[in-house]
Amino acid sequence: MGSLCNTSSPVPALKFRGGLDRCGNPNSSVGSNSKNGSVQLPMGSFSGNSQPKIVTGEAGYVLEDVPHLIDYIPDLPTLPNPLQDNPAYSVVKQYFVNVDDTVAQKIVVHKGSPRGTHFRRAGPRQKVYFESDEVRACIVTCGGLCPGLNTVIREIVCGLHHMYGVKKVLGIDGGYRGFYARNTIALTPKTVNDIHKRGGTVLGTSRGGHDTGKIVDSIQDRGINQVYIIGGDGTQRGASVIYEEIRRRGLKVAVAGIPKTIDNDIPVIDKSFGFDTAVEEAQRAINAAHVESDSIENGIGLVKLMGRYSGYIAMYATLASRDVDCCLIPESPFYLEGAGGLFEYIEKRLKENGHMVIVIAEGAGQELLSEVLRSSHQQDASGNKLLQDVGLWISQSIKDHFSRQKKMAINLKYIDPTYMIRAIPSNASDNVYCTLLAQSAVHGAMAGYTGFTVGPVNGRHCYIPFYRINEGQNNVVITDRMWARLLSSTNQPSFITAKDVIEDSREEEEPPKTPKTQMSDDNSTDDKLMVNKEMNGHAVTG
Ligand SMILES: Nc1ncnc2c1ncn2[C@@H]1O[C@H](COP(=O)(O)OP(=O)(O)OP(=O)(O)O)[C@@H](O)[C@H]1O
Ligand SMILES: O=P(O)(O)OC[C@H]1O[C@](O)(CO)[C@@H](O)[C@@H]1O
Ligand SMILES: [Mg+2]
């Protein structure tokens, strides 16, 4: 049997506002001006109707909790979790997550520093708020493709079916617009059995087409009461407004987000699924660039990788490969001409080695593109800025420079594997990660939590309120040790001038008041790396 509420919690004297009390019971102070606890509004861009649920405790402890159905539908009956009779779980010593369990966002702490933000630990609860027969779940995938989408779909369907006896699961065809414009697809363990071996999403995806009213009408009309939404930053913002509308209408519908982005740019979570697979696949392109450039005099192999605003794929692919001489990402400005510039470095490298490999993220150097190219201001259907092809531009610029200069004839081969790195099935470690994400989402929805995104924080899966996921973007921090590791591995110039350093140190004296992402706050990249290593070793637990 699972554990009961643990009264010997390591978190003493908690103060609550809203939602559940420390034993997982509804707290009557929801929405009231309870004196029971201080409320500290989080940083970021929360703009929903519902109030953030902030619980404070001693030593600067803060729990940023997720909403629960009972917050706006009091007196919902509970049922024992059917998992307690599931043979697969009967051997597990403690298969229910202790209701007190939270996960610290900050694991590197200094003597006397506040304990900081925590999130509710994901996993099965002793009580559920849905009967198996009552559940009518749906799954939707939105935004760009990513390895592992099908695995998440499969594991939601199988998790609901095998763990909770849920038989009715619908797939929404073609992203958000599919709620009101397309037919649904019936999903059963049988129909999804093999899909994790395929790239893409069997449900289809789209950008744009988010009409909150129509989507919630469709949810209501179809009698759907659990909505699983898989997608990136835009999708999670869409999920947040769907949740708010559902809450406004007082519907017993749990909304769970599963973060997806090949760019790894979603904040708070350790990393996004499919990222490792994409980095692995990028190795093939980098290897080809290396072979090509190494086989010809003054060969330059240039590889363009995805990464609209975040250079994680380029950075990790470079670090993994060791064949790369220069990695260019959106977060690290660079320049072409003059001392310390890219052309000077290329010349030096070719003289030393006879060949070189350059990796460039699609969002790098956009500010260098000519005004004509930049001024097109094109957007995709979701309003994302469409970038100019920096790979073609930089290839041409390098060729022009060396032909103008006439000192050195170069041979440049441009490889653009953009879609090849994301249109593939997920690798083994991403498959395990996707399974944990899907099962955590299912456990959360069955337990009545809603308005949350699931994801690992320091290796432990958590329920994270939408506003935290939607507050910013995860970017490579070029003053962190990880970028320094890359610079020392490639030996490329940092493209930072003495003037930049002086200006930067002035800024450091007055640190920004709101750190943009977890990667740029107190948790160093070193710790993230350790966690990621654990994840690859399948040591992530729910
Ligand atoms: N602020 C928003 N409010 C409501 N819906 C949104 C919002 N932003 C984006 N969406 C919707 O979310 C869906 C996906 O958004 P988008 O195309 O930006 O991809 P994404 O989820 O960010 O994935 P990725 O960028 O990783 O490919 C689209 O259908 C879009 O209409
Ligand atoms: O061409 P699509 O499908 O819009 O996707 C391209 C974009 O998707 C991403 O992979 C994720 O947002 C970006 O790196 C890229 O710019
Ligand atoms: Mg996006």
Coordinates of C-alpha atoms and ligand atoms in Angstrom, one line a residue:
M1 CA 0.0 0.0 0.0
G2 CA 1.1 3.5 -0.5
S3 CA 2.2 5.9 2.1
L4 CA -0.1 8.1 4.1
C5 CA 0.4 11.8 4.6
N6 CA 3.8 12.0 6.1
T7 CA 3.5 14.2 9.2
S8 CA 7.3 14.1 9.7
S9 CA 7.8 16.4 6.8
P10 CA 11.2 18.0 6.4
V11 CA 9.4 21.3 5.6
P12 CA 8.1 22.7 8.9
A13 CA 5.6 25.4 9.5
L14 CA 4.3 25.7 5.9
K15 CA 1.8 28.4 5.1
F16 CA -0.7 27.7 2.3
R17 CA -2.8 29.8 0.0
G18 CA -5.2 28.0 -2.3
G19 CA -5.4 24.5 -3.5
L20 CA -4.5 21.5 -1.3
D21 CA -3.2 21.5 2.2
R22 CA -0.1 19.6 3.1
C23 CA -2.0 16.3 3.3
G24 CA -3.4 16.8 -0.1
N25 CA -6.8 18.0 1.1
P26 CA -8.6 20.9 -0.3
N27 CA -7.7 24.2 1.4
S28 CA -10.7 26.4 2.2
S29 CA -8.6 29.5 1.7
V30 CA -8.7 29.2 -2.1
G31 CA -9.3 32.5 -3.7
S32 CA -9.8 34.2 -0.4
N33 CA -7.7 36.8 1.3
S34 CA -6.5 34.2 3.8
K35 CA -4.1 35.5 6.4
N36 CA -2.8 32.0 6.3
G37 CA 0.4 32.5 4.5
S38 CA 2.3 35.1 2.7
V39 CA 1.8 35.3 -1.1
Q40 CA 4.8 36.2 -3.1
L41 CA 4.1 36.8 -6.7
P42 CA 6.6 35.1 -9.0
M43 CA 8.8 36.7 -11.5
G44 CA 7.8 36.4 -15.1
S45 CA 4.7 37.1 -17.1
F46 CA 1.8 35.5 -15.3
S47 CA -1.3 37.0 -16.8
G48 CA -4.0 34.3 -16.3
N49 CA -7.2 34.7 -14.5
S50 CA -6.4 32.2 -11.7
Q51 CA -3.9 33.3 -9.0
P52 CA -0.6 31.5 -8.7
K53 CA -0.6 29.1 -5.7
I54 CA 2.4 30.1 -3.7
V55 CA 3.2 28.3 -0.4
T56 CA 5.9 29.7 1.8
G57 CA 7.8 28.0 4.6
E58 CA 10.8 28.4 6.8
A59 CA 14.2 29.3 5.6
G60 CA 12.9 30.9 2.5
Y61 CA 11.1 27.8 1.2
V62 CA 8.7 28.6 -1.6
L63 CA 6.4 26.0 -3.3
E64 CA 5.0 27.2 -6.6
D65 CA 2.2 24.8 -6.8
V66 CA -0.1 23.9 -9.7
P67 CA -3.8 24.3 -9.8
H68 CA -6.2 21.5 -8.8
L69 CA -9.7 20.8 -10.0
I70 CA -10.9 21.2 -6.4
D71 CA -9.7 24.9 -6.5
Y72 CA -12.8 25.8 -8.5
I73 CA -15.0 22.7 -8.1
P74 CA -15.2 22.0 -4.4
D75 CA -16.6 18.7 -3.0
L76 CA -15.3 16.6 -5.9
P77 CA -15.4 13.0 -4.7
T78 CA -12.2 11.0 -4.6
L79 CA -11.5 7.4 -5.3
P80 CA -8.7 5.0 -4.3
N81 CA -6.0 4.9 -7.0
P82 CA -6.6 1.7 -9.0
L83 CA -2.8 1.3 -9.2
Q84 CA -2.9 -0.2 -5.7
D85 CA -4.3 -3.3 -7.2
N86 CA -2.1 -3.3 -10.2
P87 CA 0.3 -6.3 -10.2
A88 CA 3.0 -4.3 -11.9
Y89 CA 3.1 -2.0 -8.9
S90 CA 2.5 -4.4 -6.1
V91 CA 6.2 -5.1 -5.7
V92 CA 7.1 -1.4 -5.5
K93 CA 7.6 -0.5 -1.9
Q94 CA 6.2 3.0 -2.1
Y95 CA 4.5 3.6 -5.3
F96 CA 2.5 6.6 -4.3
V97 CA 4.2 9.9 -4.1
N98 CA 4.1 11.5 -0.7
V99 CA 1.8 14.5 -0.9
D100 CA 4.5 16.6 0.8
D101 CA 7.2 15.8 -1.8
T102 CA 8.5 18.8 -3.6
V103 CA 11.6 19.3 -5.8
A104 CA 14.0 22.2 -5.4
Q105 CA 14.7 24.3 -8.4
K106 CA 18.0 25.4 -6.9
I107 CA 20.4 22.7 -5.9
V108 CA 23.5 24.7 -5.6
V109 CA 23.0 26.7 -2.4
H110 CA 25.2 28.9 -0.4
K111 CA 25.4 29.0 3.4
G112 CA 22.5 31.1 4.6
S113 CA 20.9 31.5 1.2
P114 CA 17.1 31.0 0.9
R115 CA 15.9 27.5 -0.1
G116 CA 14.1 29.0 -3.0
T117 CA 11.5 27.7 -5.4
H118 CA 10.2 24.2 -5.3
F119 CA 7.7 22.3 -7.5
R120 CA 5.3 19.6 -6.7
R121 CA 6.8 16.2 -7.4
A122 CA 5.1 14.2 -10.1
G123 CA 3.9 10.7 -9.7
P124 CA 0.8 8.6 -8.7
R125 CA -1.3 9.8 -5.8
Q126 CA -3.2 7.7 -3.4
K127 CA -6.5 9.3 -4.4
V128 CA -7.8 10.0 -7.9
Y129 CA -10.5 12.3 -9.0
F130 CA -11.7 10.4 -12.0
E131 CA -13.3 7.0 -12.4
S132 CA -11.8 4.9 -15.1
D133 CA -15.0 4.7 -17.1
E134 CA -15.6 8.4 -16.7
V135 CA -12.4 9.5 -18.4
R136 CA -12.5 10.8 -22.0
A137 CA -9.0 11.9 -22.7
C138 CA -7.6 13.7 -25.8
I139 CA -4.1 14.2 -27.1
V140 CA -2.9 17.0 -29.4
T141 CA 0.5 17.8 -30.8
C142 CA 1.4 21.3 -32.0
G143 CA 4.4 23.2 -33.4
G144 CA 7.4 21.8 -35.2
L145 CA 8.4 18.1 -35.2
C146 CA 10.6 16.6 -32.6
P147 CA 11.9 13.1 -32.1
G148 CA 9.8 11.3 -29.4
L149 CA 6.4 12.8 -30.1
N150 CA 5.0 9.4 -31.0
T151 CA 6.5 7.9 -27.9
V152 CA 4.8 10.4 -25.7
I153 CA 1.5 9.8 -27.5
R154 CA 1.9 6.0 -27.1
E155 CA 2.8 6.2 -23.5
I156 CA -0.1 8.5 -22.6
V157 CA -2.5 6.0 -24.3
C158 CA -0.9 3.0 -22.7
G159 CA -0.4 4.7 -19.3
L160 CA -4.1 5.6 -19.2
H161 CA -5.2 2.2 -20.3
H162 CA -2.9 -0.1 -18.4
M163 CA -2.5 1.9 -15.2
Y164 CA -5.9 3.5 -14.8
G165 CA -8.2 1.3 -17.0
V166 CA -9.1 4.3 -19.2
K167 CA -10.5 3.1 -22.6
K168 CA -11.5 6.3 -24.3
V169 CA -8.6 8.3 -25.7
L170 CA -9.0 10.6 -28.7
G171 CA -6.2 12.0 -30.9
I172 CA -6.8 15.5 -32.2
D173 CA -5.9 15.7 -35.9
G174 CA -3.4 18.3 -36.9
G175 CA -2.7 20.6 -33.9
Y176 CA -5.0 23.1 -32.2
R177 CA -7.1 23.8 -35.2
G178 CA -7.9 20.1 -35.3
F179 CA -10.2 20.6 -32.3
Y180 CA -12.7 22.4 -34.4
A181 CA -11.7 21.7 -38.0
R182 CA -11.0 18.0 -38.2
N183 CA -12.1 14.6 -37.2
T184 CA -10.6 12.9 -34.1
I185 CA -8.7 9.7 -34.2
A186 CA -9.5 6.9 -31.7
L187 CA -6.3 5.8 -29.9
T188 CA -5.9 2.4 -28.2
P189 CA -2.8 0.5 -27.0
K190 CA -3.2 -1.6 -30.2
T191 CA -3.3 1.3 -32.6
V192 CA -0.3 3.0 -31.0
N193 CA 1.7 -0.1 -30.4
D194 CA 4.5 0.6 -33.0
I195 CA 4.3 4.3 -33.4
H196 CA 7.4 5.1 -31.2
K197 CA 9.5 3.5 -34.0
R198 CA 8.5 6.3 -36.4
G199 CA 9.5 9.9 -36.6
G200 CA 7.0 12.8 -36.7
T201 CA 3.6 12.6 -35.0
V202 CA 0.9 10.2 -36.0
L203 CA -1.6 12.9 -35.0
G204 CA -0.2 15.6 -37.3
T205 CA 0.7 19.1 -36.2
S206 CA 0.3 22.7 -37.2
R207 CA 1.2 26.2 -36.4
G208 CA -1.4 29.0 -35.9
G209 CA -5.1 28.2 -35.6
H210 CA -5.5 28.6 -31.9
D211 CA -9.1 29.8 -31.2
T212 CA -9.6 29.3 -27.5
G213 CA -13.3 29.6 -27.5
K214 CA -13.8 27.1 -30.3
I215 CA -11.3 24.7 -28.8
V216 CA -13.0 24.7 -25.4
D217 CA -16.4 24.4 -27.1
S218 CA -15.1 21.3 -28.8
I219 CA -13.7 19.9 -25.6
Q220 CA -17.1 20.5 -23.9
D221 CA -19.2 19.2 -26.9
R222 CA -17.1 16.0 -27.1
G223 CA -17.3 15.4 -23.3
I224 CA -13.5 15.4 -23.0
N225 CA -12.3 15.7 -19.4
Q226 CA -8.5 15.2 -19.7
V227 CA -6.5 17.2 -22.3
Y228 CA -2.9 16.3 -23.0
I229 CA -1.1 19.0 -25.0
I230 CA 2.3 18.3 -26.4
G231 CA 4.2 21.2 -27.8
G232 CA 6.8 24.0 -27.4
D233 CA 6.6 27.5 -25.9
G234 CA 3.8 28.7 -28.1
T235 CA 1.8 25.5 -27.5
Q236 CA 2.2 25.8 -23.7
R237 CA 1.0 29.4 -23.9
G238 CA -2.0 28.1 -25.8
A239 CA -2.5 25.4 -23.2
S240 CA -2.5 28.0 -20.4
V241 CA -5.3 30.0 -22.0
I242 CA -7.3 26.8 -22.7
Y243 CA -6.9 25.9 -19.0
E244 CA -8.1 29.4 -18.0
E245 CA -11.2 29.2 -20.2
I246 CA -12.0 25.7 -18.9
R247 CA -11.7 27.0 -15.3
R248 CA -13.8 30.1 -16.2
R249 CA -16.5 27.7 -17.4
G250 CA -16.2 25.6 -14.3
L251 CA -15.6 22.4 -16.2
K252 CA -14.1 19.3 -14.6
V253 CA -11.4 19.0 -17.2
A254 CA -7.7 18.5 -16.4
V255 CA -5.2 20.2 -18.7
A256 CA -1.7 18.8 -18.8
G257 CA 1.1 20.2 -20.9
I258 CA 4.1 18.1 -22.1
P259 CA 6.9 20.3 -23.2
K260 CA 8.4 19.7 -26.6
T261 CA 11.1 21.6 -28.4
I262 CA 14.0 20.5 -30.5
D263 CA 15.7 23.8 -29.6
N264 CA 15.7 23.0 -25.8
D265 CA 14.6 26.5 -25.2
I266 CA 11.8 25.8 -22.6
P267 CA 12.8 27.3 -19.2
V268 CA 12.8 25.6 -15.8
I269 CA 13.0 22.0 -17.1
D270 CA 16.4 20.2 -17.3
K271 CA 16.1 19.6 -21.0
S272 CA 13.4 18.8 -23.6
F273 CA 12.8 15.4 -25.1
G274 CA 14.2 14.7 -28.5
F275 CA 17.1 17.0 -27.9
D276 CA 19.7 14.2 -27.3
T277 CA 18.4 12.4 -30.4
A278 CA 18.8 15.6 -32.5
V279 CA 22.3 16.2 -31.2
E280 CA 23.2 12.6 -32.0
E281 CA 21.9 12.9 -35.6
A282 CA 23.7 16.2 -36.0
Q283 CA 26.9 14.3 -35.6
R284 CA 26.4 12.6 -38.9
A285 CA 26.3 15.9 -40.7
I286 CA 29.3 17.2 -38.8
N287 CA 31.2 14.0 -39.6
A288 CA 30.4 14.4 -43.3
A289 CA 31.6 18.0 -43.1
H290 CA 34.8 16.9 -41.5
V291 CA 35.4 14.1 -44.1
E292 CA 34.7 16.5 -47.0
S293 CA 36.9 19.3 -45.7
D294 CA 39.7 17.0 -44.7
S295 CA 39.9 15.5 -48.1
I296 CA 40.6 18.7 -50.0
E297 CA 43.1 21.5 -49.8
N298 CA 41.8 24.4 -47.6
G299 CA 38.5 22.6 -47.2
I300 CA 35.8 24.2 -45.1
G301 CA 32.8 22.1 -44.0
L302 CA 29.9 24.3 -42.9
V303 CA 26.9 22.8 -41.1
K304 CA 23.7 24.7 -40.3
L305 CA 21.7 23.3 -37.4
M306 CA 18.3 24.3 -35.9
G307 CA 18.1 26.8 -33.1
R308 CA 16.0 29.9 -33.7
Y309 CA 16.9 31.7 -30.5
S310 CA 18.9 29.1 -28.5
G311 CA 22.1 27.6 -29.6
Y312 CA 21.9 24.4 -27.6
I313 CA 21.8 22.0 -30.5
A314 CA 24.9 23.6 -32.1
M315 CA 26.7 23.8 -28.8
Y316 CA 26.1 20.2 -27.7
A317 CA 26.7 18.9 -31.2
T318 CA 30.0 20.7 -31.3
L319 CA 31.1 19.5 -27.8
A320 CA 30.1 16.0 -28.7
S321 CA 31.9 15.9 -32.1
R322 CA 35.3 17.4 -31.3
D323 CA 35.8 17.9 -35.1
V324 CA 34.3 21.4 -35.0
D325 CA 36.7 24.4 -35.1
C326 CA 34.1 27.1 -34.7
C327 CA 30.5 27.1 -33.4
L328 CA 28.3 30.2 -33.9
I329 CA 25.1 30.6 -31.9
P330 CA 22.5 33.3 -31.6
E331 CA 23.5 34.1 -28.0
S332 CA 27.1 34.9 -28.9
P333 CA 27.5 37.8 -31.4
F334 CA 30.4 37.5 -33.8
Y335 CA 31.9 39.6 -36.6
L336 CA 33.6 38.8 -39.9
E337 CA 36.2 41.3 -40.8
G338 CA 39.3 42.6 -39.0
A339 CA 41.4 41.5 -36.0
G340 CA 39.7 38.8 -33.9
G341 CA 37.0 38.3 -36.6
L342 CA 35.8 35.1 -38.2
F343 CA 37.7 35.5 -41.5
E344 CA 41.0 36.0 -39.7
Y345 CA 40.4 32.8 -37.6
I346 CA 39.5 30.8 -40.7
E347 CA 42.7 31.8 -42.4
K348 CA 44.7 30.9 -39.3
R349 CA 43.0 27.6 -38.9
L350 CA 43.5 26.6 -42.6
K351 CA 47.2 27.5 -42.4
E352 CA 47.5 25.4 -39.3
N353 CA 45.4 22.4 -40.2
G354 CA 44.6 22.6 -43.9
H355 CA 40.9 22.2 -43.2
M356 CA 38.2 23.3 -40.8
V357 CA 34.6 22.6 -39.7
I358 CA 32.1 25.4 -38.8
V359 CA 28.8 24.8 -37.1
I360 CA 26.2 27.6 -37.2
A361 CA 22.8 27.7 -35.5
E362 CA 20.1 29.1 -37.8
G363 CA 19.5 32.1 -35.5
A364 CA 23.2 33.1 -35.3
G365 CA 24.4 36.3 -36.8
Q366 CA 21.0 37.5 -38.0
E367 CA 22.0 41.0 -37.1
L368 CA 24.8 40.8 -39.7
L369 CA 22.6 39.9 -42.6
S370 CA 22.0 42.8 -44.9
E371 CA 19.2 45.2 -44.2
V372 CA 17.4 44.0 -47.3
L373 CA 17.4 40.4 -46.1
R374 CA 16.3 41.4 -42.6
S375 CA 13.6 43.8 -43.5
S376 CA 11.3 41.1 -44.9
H377 CA 9.6 40.6 -41.4
Q378 CA 8.0 37.4 -42.4
Q379 CA 6.2 35.4 -39.8
D380 CA 4.9 31.8 -39.7
A381 CA 1.2 31.1 -38.9
S382 CA 2.0 31.2 -35.2
G383 CA 3.6 34.6 -35.4
N384 CA 7.2 33.3 -35.1
K385 CA 9.6 35.4 -37.0
L386 CA 10.9 33.6 -40.1
L387 CA 14.7 33.8 -40.2
Q388 CA 16.8 34.3 -43.3
D389 CA 19.1 31.5 -44.2
V390 CA 22.2 32.3 -42.3
G391 CA 24.0 29.2 -43.7
L392 CA 23.7 30.4 -47.3
W393 CA 24.7 33.9 -46.4
I394 CA 27.8 33.0 -44.4
S395 CA 28.9 30.5 -47.1
Q396 CA 28.7 33.2 -49.7
S397 CA 30.4 35.7 -47.4
I398 CA 33.4 33.4 -46.7
K399 CA 33.7 32.5 -50.4
D400 CA 33.6 36.2 -51.4
H401 CA 36.1 37.2 -48.8
F402 CA 38.7 34.6 -49.9
S403 CA 38.2 35.2 -53.6
R404 CA 38.6 38.9 -53.1
Q405 CA 41.6 38.5 -51.0
K406 CA 43.3 36.1 -53.5
K407 CA 45.8 34.9 -50.9
M408 CA 44.2 31.6 -50.3
A409 CA 41.8 29.5 -52.5
I410 CA 39.3 27.7 -50.4
N411 CA 36.8 24.8 -50.9
L412 CA 33.6 25.2 -49.0
K413 CA 31.0 22.5 -48.7
Y414 CA 27.7 23.6 -47.1
I415 CA 25.6 20.9 -45.4
D416 CA 22.1 21.8 -44.2
P417 CA 20.6 18.8 -42.3
T418 CA 18.0 21.1 -40.7
Y419 CA 14.9 18.8 -40.9
M420 CA 16.9 15.6 -40.9
I421 CA 17.8 16.0 -37.2
R422 CA 14.2 16.3 -36.0
A423 CA 12.2 14.1 -38.4
I424 CA 13.6 10.9 -36.9
P425 CA 12.4 8.5 -34.1
S426 CA 13.8 9.2 -30.7
N427 CA 16.8 7.3 -29.4
A428 CA 16.8 5.0 -26.4
S429 CA 17.4 7.5 -23.7
D430 CA 14.8 9.9 -25.2
N431 CA 12.3 7.0 -25.3
V432 CA 12.7 6.4 -21.6
Y433 CA 12.4 10.1 -20.9
C434 CA 9.2 10.4 -23.1
T435 CA 7.7 7.5 -21.1
L436 CA 8.4 9.2 -17.8
L437 CA 6.9 12.5 -19.1
A438 CA 3.8 10.7 -20.4
Q439 CA 3.2 8.7 -17.2
S440 CA 3.8 11.7 -15.0
A441 CA 1.2 13.7 -17.0
V442 CA -1.3 10.9 -16.7
H443 CA -0.7 10.5 -12.9
G444 CA -1.1 14.3 -12.5
A445 CA -4.4 14.5 -14.4
M446 CA -5.9 11.4 -12.7
A447 CA -5.0 13.0 -9.4
G448 CA -7.0 16.1 -10.4
Y449 CA -4.1 18.5 -11.0
T450 CA -4.6 20.8 -13.9
G451 CA -3.0 23.8 -15.6
F452 CA 0.5 22.2 -15.4
T453 CA 3.4 21.3 -17.5
V454 CA 5.3 18.2 -16.5
G455 CA 9.1 18.0 -16.7
P456 CA 12.3 17.1 -14.9
V457 CA 13.9 19.7 -12.6
N458 CA 17.3 18.5 -11.3
G459 CA 16.5 15.0 -12.5
R460 CA 13.1 14.7 -10.7
H461 CA 9.8 15.0 -12.6
C462 CA 7.6 17.8 -11.4
Y463 CA 4.3 19.6 -12.0
I464 CA 5.2 23.1 -13.0
P465 CA 2.6 25.9 -13.3
F466 CA 2.1 27.2 -16.8
Y467 CA 3.2 30.7 -16.0
R468 CA 6.7 29.5 -15.0
I469 CA 7.1 27.6 -18.3
N470 CA 5.8 30.6 -20.2
E471 CA 7.8 33.3 -18.5
G472 CA 10.9 33.3 -20.7
Q473 CA 13.2 31.3 -22.8
N474 CA 16.1 29.0 -22.0
N475 CA 19.2 30.3 -23.7
V476 CA 22.9 29.4 -23.7
V477 CA 24.6 31.7 -21.2
I478 CA 27.9 32.6 -22.7
T479 CA 29.3 33.7 -19.4
D480 CA 28.7 30.2 -18.0
R481 CA 31.3 27.5 -17.8
M482 CA 29.7 25.3 -20.5
W483 CA 30.3 27.9 -23.2
A484 CA 33.9 28.3 -21.9
R485 CA 34.3 24.6 -22.3
L486 CA 33.2 24.9 -25.9
L487 CA 35.6 27.8 -26.6
S488 CA 38.5 25.8 -25.1
S489 CA 37.5 22.7 -27.1
T490 CA 37.3 24.5 -30.5
N491 CA 39.9 27.2 -29.7
Q492 CA 37.8 29.7 -31.6
P493 CA 37.9 33.3 -30.7
S494 CA 35.2 34.5 -28.3
F495 CA 34.5 37.4 -30.6
I496 CA 34.4 39.6 -27.5
T497 CA 36.4 42.7 -27.7
A498 CA 38.1 44.4 -24.7
K499 CA 35.4 47.1 -24.9
D500 CA 32.7 44.4 -24.4
V501 CA 34.5 43.0 -21.4
I502 CA 34.6 46.4 -19.7
E503 CA 30.9 47.0 -20.4
D504 CA 30.1 43.5 -19.3
S505 CA 31.9 43.8 -16.0
R506 CA 30.1 47.1 -15.4
E507 CA 26.8 45.3 -15.9
E508 CA 27.9 42.5 -13.4
E509 CA 28.2 45.1 -10.7
E510 CA 24.5 45.7 -11.1
P511 CA 23.1 42.3 -11.8
P512 CA 19.7 42.1 -13.6
K513 CA 16.8 41.9 -11.2
T514 CA 15.0 39.1 -12.9
P515 CA 17.1 36.3 -14.2
K516 CA 15.7 35.2 -17.5
T517 CA 16.0 31.5 -17.1
Q518 CA 17.2 28.8 -14.8
M519 CA 20.3 28.4 -16.8
S520 CA 21.4 31.9 -16.0
D521 CA 20.6 31.9 -12.3
D522 CA 22.3 30.3 -9.4
N523 CA 22.2 26.7 -10.7
S524 CA 25.4 26.4 -12.7
T525 CA 25.5 24.6 -16.0
D526 CA 27.8 22.1 -14.3
D527 CA 24.9 20.9 -12.3
K528 CA 22.6 20.7 -15.4
L529 CA 25.3 18.6 -17.1
M530 CA 25.4 16.2 -14.1
V531 CA 21.6 15.9 -14.3
N532 CA 21.6 15.3 -18.0
K533 CA 24.2 12.6 -17.6
E534 CA 22.0 10.9 -15.1
M535 CA 19.1 11.2 -17.5
N536 CA 21.1 9.5 -20.2
G537 CA 21.8 6.8 -17.8
H538 CA 18.1 6.4 -17.2
A539 CA 18.5 7.5 -13.6
V540 CA 15.6 10.0 -13.8
T541 CA 12.9 9.1 -11.4
G542 CA 9.3 10.3 -11.2
Ligands
LIG1 N1 0.2 33.2 -27.0 C1 -0.5 32.2 -27.5 N2 -1.7 32.0 -27.2 C2 -2.4 30.9 -27.7 N3 -2.0 30.1 -28.6 C3 -0.7 30.2 -29.0 C4 0.1 31.3 -28.5 N4 1.3 31.2 -29.1 C5 1.3 30.1 -29.9 N5 0.1 29.5 -29.9 C6 -0.4 28.4 -30.6 O1 0.4 27.3 -30.3 C7 0.6 26.4 -31.4 C8 2.1 26.1 -31.5 O2 2.9 27.3 -31.5 P1 4.3 27.5 -32.3 O3 4.0 27.3 -33.8 O4 4.9 28.8 -31.9 O5 5.1 26.2 -31.9 P2 5.7 25.8 -30.5 O6 4.7 25.2 -29.7 O7 6.4 27.0 -29.9 O8 6.7 24.7 -31.0 P3 8.2 24.9 -31.6 O9 8.5 26.3 -31.7 O10 9.1 24.1 -30.7 O11 8.1 24.2 -32.9 C9 0.1 27.2 -32.6 O12 -1.1 26.5 -33.0 C10 -0.2 28.6 -32.1 O13 -1.4 29.1 -32.7
LIG2 O1 9.9 25.0 -40.6 P1 9.1 24.8 -39.4 O2 8.4 23.5 -39.3 O3 8.2 26.0 -39.0 O4 10.1 24.7 -38.1 C1 11.3 25.4 -38.0 C2 11.5 25.9 -36.6 O5 11.2 24.9 -35.7 C3 12.2 24.8 -34.7 O6 12.8 23.6 -34.8 C4 11.6 24.9 -33.3 O7 11.0 26.0 -33.0 C5 13.1 26.0 -34.9 O8 14.5 25.8 -34.6 C6 13.0 26.2 -36.4 O9 13.2 27.5 -36.8
MG3 MG 8.4 27.8 -30.3

